Amino acid sequence: MSRPTKSKKTRIFSPPRAPAIRPGPEGGARDQNRRARARKLCAAGLALFLEHGLDVASIDQIARRAGIGKASFYAYFHDKEELVATLLAPFRARALAAMDACLARIRAAAGFEQFARAQELMAAELLATFTDNLDVLRLLLQEARGPASGARRPIRAFYDELVERAVAHNQAARAAGLIRDIHPRVVAFINLGAIERLAVGMLAGAELGAPADVARSLSEVMLAGLRRPR
């Protein structure tokens, strides 16, 4: 896998609400201007968070970078925490959808091979999510180790959601006799650790091979040791 570059797709960050004053009809000129300003604030916030960290980057700096008055910031976001949640929302929705689809496949699996296939499909979608959202991925990895407070709260909450879904995968597979009897949370932490380390390698530009091969290798690592002895 060659060094990842920023996605050329236009990211659409949806503002959490319309301003209370003169919001205008949905799709109208005011609504379009509101969304454009919200996107500028999101882009400015993401850039500053990556440059300086969540704790250091201020609302004043974000507003200046976006070319918008500080008072206008609060028409779109209550605080930095809500801005971070908005930045994270598309990434979070796609990643959790991949994990939920995997759980449905696990519950329908008739044997280990189908369980393995469910894991491989999830790995491929997670890698695609990473590739399409490299800056958000950088922010997640940068801030995930900090305290779960303030602007970092949405990131830590997302990590908790990932863990609980991974635990649910392993509980379902173990209950169905698809995998060995290993504590589901231990397996979840091991697998998520492998995914996180792979993400770090992607961002560092490590040579990893073709995306399909990476997904296959990731699923093989995740499945290592889980197959029940014959």
Coordinates of C-alpha atoms in Angstrom, one line a residue:
M1 CA 0.0 0.0 0.0
S2 CA 1.5 3.3 -1.1
R3 CA 1.7 6.3 1.2
P4 CA -1.9 7.5 1.8
T5 CA -2.9 10.9 0.6
K6 CA -5.8 13.0 1.6
S7 CA -9.0 12.0 0.1
K8 CA -10.1 14.1 -2.9
K9 CA -13.8 13.7 -1.8
T10 CA -15.5 16.7 -0.4
R11 CA -16.3 16.0 3.2
I12 CA -19.8 17.0 4.2
F13 CA -19.9 17.9 7.9
S14 CA -23.5 18.5 8.9
P15 CA -24.0 21.3 11.4
P16 CA -25.9 19.9 14.5
R17 CA -28.7 22.5 14.3
A18 CA -29.9 25.7 12.6
P19 CA -29.2 29.0 14.4
A20 CA -32.1 30.0 16.5
I21 CA -32.3 33.4 14.8
R22 CA -33.4 33.5 11.1
P23 CA -32.5 30.0 10.2
G24 CA -34.2 30.2 6.8
P25 CA -35.9 27.4 5.0
E26 CA -34.0 24.1 4.4
G27 CA -32.2 24.3 1.1
G28 CA -32.6 28.1 0.8
A29 CA -29.9 30.6 0.5
R30 CA -29.5 31.2 4.2
D31 CA -29.4 27.4 4.8
Q32 CA -26.7 27.0 2.2
N33 CA -24.7 29.8 3.7
R34 CA -25.1 28.4 7.1
R35 CA -23.8 25.0 6.0
A36 CA -20.9 26.6 4.2
R37 CA -19.9 28.5 7.4
A38 CA -20.2 25.3 9.4
R39 CA -18.0 23.5 7.0
K40 CA -15.4 26.3 7.3
L41 CA -15.5 26.0 11.0
C42 CA -15.1 22.3 10.8
A43 CA -12.2 22.5 8.4
A44 CA -10.5 25.1 10.6
G45 CA -11.1 23.2 13.8
L46 CA -9.8 19.9 12.4
A47 CA -6.6 21.6 11.0
L48 CA -5.9 23.4 14.3
F49 CA -6.6 20.3 16.4
L50 CA -4.1 18.4 14.4
E51 CA -1.5 21.2 14.6
H52 CA -1.9 22.0 18.3
G53 CA -4.1 19.4 20.0
L54 CA -7.6 19.7 21.4
D55 CA -6.5 21.3 24.6
V56 CA -4.5 24.1 23.0
A57 CA -6.5 25.1 20.0
S58 CA -9.0 27.7 21.0
I59 CA -12.4 28.8 19.7
D60 CA -10.8 32.2 19.0
Q61 CA -8.2 30.5 16.7
I62 CA -10.8 28.4 15.0
A63 CA -13.1 31.3 14.2
R64 CA -10.1 33.4 12.9
R65 CA -8.9 30.5 10.7
A66 CA -12.4 30.1 9.3
G67 CA -12.7 33.8 8.7
I68 CA -15.8 34.0 10.9
G69 CA -16.5 36.1 14.0
K70 CA -16.1 34.3 17.3
A71 CA -19.7 35.1 18.3
S72 CA -20.9 33.3 15.1
F73 CA -19.1 30.1 16.2
Y74 CA -21.7 29.7 19.0
A75 CA -24.5 30.0 16.5
Y76 CA -23.3 26.6 15.1
F77 CA -21.6 24.8 18.0
H78 CA -22.1 25.0 21.7
D79 CA -18.4 24.4 22.3
K80 CA -15.3 22.5 21.0
E81 CA -16.8 19.2 22.2
E82 CA -19.8 19.6 19.9
L83 CA -17.4 20.6 17.0
V84 CA -15.4 17.4 17.6
A85 CA -18.5 15.3 17.7
T86 CA -19.5 16.8 14.3
L87 CA -16.1 16.1 12.8
L88 CA -16.3 12.6 14.1
A89 CA -19.9 11.8 13.0
P90 CA -19.4 10.6 9.4
F91 CA -16.4 8.4 10.4
R92 CA -18.2 7.1 13.5
A93 CA -21.4 6.2 11.6
R94 CA -19.5 4.3 8.9
A95 CA -17.2 2.4 11.3
L96 CA -20.1 1.4 13.6
A97 CA -22.3 0.4 10.6
A98 CA -19.5 -2.0 9.5
M99 CA -19.3 -3.5 12.9
D100 CA -23.1 -3.9 13.2
A101 CA -23.2 -5.6 9.8
C102 CA -20.4 -7.9 11.0
L103 CA -22.4 -8.8 14.1
A104 CA -25.5 -9.7 11.9
R105 CA -23.3 -11.9 9.7
I106 CA -21.8 -13.6 12.8
R107 CA -25.2 -14.4 14.2
A108 CA -26.2 -16.0 10.9
A109 CA -22.9 -17.9 10.5
A110 CA -23.1 -21.6 10.1
G111 CA -19.5 -22.3 10.8
F112 CA -16.0 -20.8 11.4
E113 CA -15.5 -20.0 7.7
Q114 CA -18.5 -17.8 7.6
F115 CA -17.4 -16.2 10.8
A116 CA -14.0 -15.5 9.2
R117 CA -15.6 -14.1 6.1
A118 CA -17.7 -11.7 8.3
Q119 CA -14.5 -10.5 9.9
E120 CA -12.7 -10.0 6.6
L121 CA -15.6 -7.9 5.2
M122 CA -15.6 -5.8 8.3
A123 CA -11.8 -5.3 8.0
A124 CA -12.1 -4.2 4.4
E125 CA -14.8 -1.6 5.2
L126 CA -12.9 -0.3 8.2
L127 CA -9.7 0.1 6.1
A128 CA -11.8 2.0 3.4
T129 CA -13.2 4.2 6.2
F130 CA -9.7 5.0 7.4
T131 CA -8.5 5.8 3.8
D132 CA -11.4 8.1 3.1
N133 CA -11.0 10.0 6.5
L134 CA -7.3 10.2 7.1
D135 CA -7.3 13.5 8.9
V136 CA -10.1 12.4 11.2
L137 CA -8.2 9.1 11.8
R138 CA -5.1 11.2 12.7
L139 CA -7.2 13.1 15.2
L140 CA -8.5 9.9 16.8
L141 CA -5.1 8.4 17.2
Q142 CA -3.6 11.6 18.4
E143 CA -6.2 12.2 21.1
A144 CA -7.5 8.8 22.2
R145 CA -5.0 8.5 25.1
G146 CA -6.0 11.7 26.8
P147 CA -8.6 12.1 29.6
A148 CA -12.2 11.5 28.6
S149 CA -13.3 15.1 29.3
G150 CA -14.1 18.3 27.5
A151 CA -13.6 18.2 23.7
R152 CA -12.0 14.8 23.9
R153 CA -15.2 13.2 25.3
P154 CA -16.7 12.2 21.9
I155 CA -13.5 10.5 20.8
R156 CA -13.2 8.5 24.0
A157 CA -17.0 7.6 23.8
F158 CA -16.4 6.4 20.2
Y159 CA -13.6 4.1 21.3
D160 CA -15.8 2.7 24.0
E161 CA -18.5 2.0 21.4
L162 CA -15.9 0.1 19.2
V163 CA -14.9 -2.0 22.2
E164 CA -18.4 -2.9 23.1
R165 CA -19.2 -3.9 19.6
A166 CA -16.1 -6.0 19.3
V167 CA -17.0 -7.7 22.6
A168 CA -20.5 -8.4 21.2
H169 CA -18.9 -10.0 18.1
N170 CA -16.9 -12.4 20.3
Q171 CA -19.8 -13.1 22.7
A172 CA -22.0 -14.1 19.8
A173 CA -19.4 -16.2 18.1
R174 CA -18.5 -18.0 21.4
A175 CA -22.1 -18.6 22.3
A176 CA -22.6 -20.2 18.9
G177 CA -19.6 -22.4 19.3
L178 CA -17.8 -20.8 16.3
I179 CA -14.6 -19.8 18.2
R180 CA -12.6 -21.0 21.2
D181 CA -13.7 -20.2 24.7
I182 CA -11.6 -17.1 25.3
H183 CA -12.8 -14.0 27.2
P184 CA -14.6 -11.8 24.7
R185 CA -13.1 -8.6 26.1
V186 CA -9.6 -9.9 25.9
V187 CA -10.1 -10.8 22.2
A188 CA -11.7 -7.4 21.6
F189 CA -8.7 -5.5 23.0
I190 CA -6.2 -7.6 21.1
N191 CA -8.0 -7.2 17.8
L192 CA -8.6 -3.4 18.2
G193 CA -5.0 -3.0 19.1
A194 CA -4.0 -4.7 15.9
I195 CA -6.3 -2.4 13.9
E196 CA -5.0 0.7 15.7
R197 CA -1.4 -0.3 15.0
L198 CA -2.2 -0.9 11.3
A199 CA -3.8 2.6 11.2
V200 CA -0.6 4.1 12.6
G201 CA 1.4 2.4 9.9
M202 CA -1.0 3.6 7.2
L203 CA -0.6 7.2 8.3
A204 CA 3.2 6.8 8.5
G205 CA 3.2 5.6 4.9
A206 CA 4.4 2.1 5.6
E207 CA 4.5 -0.3 2.6
L208 CA 1.6 -2.6 3.4
G209 CA 0.6 -4.0 0.0
A210 CA -2.7 -3.9 -1.9
P211 CA -5.8 -2.9 0.2
A212 CA -7.5 -6.2 -0.4
D213 CA -4.4 -8.0 0.8
V214 CA -4.2 -5.8 3.9
A215 CA -7.8 -6.5 4.8
R216 CA -7.2 -10.2 4.4
S217 CA -4.1 -10.1 6.5
L218 CA -5.9 -8.0 9.1
S219 CA -8.7 -10.6 9.4
E220 CA -6.2 -13.4 9.6
V221 CA -4.5 -11.7 12.6
M222 CA -7.8 -11.1 14.2
L223 CA -8.8 -14.7 13.8
A224 CA -5.4 -16.1 14.9
G225 CA -5.9 -18.5 17.8
L226 CA -9.8 -18.3 17.7
R227 CA -10.4 -21.4 15.6
R228 CA -11.6 -24.3 17.8
P229 CA -9.3 -27.4 17.8
R230 CA -10.7 -30.2 15.7

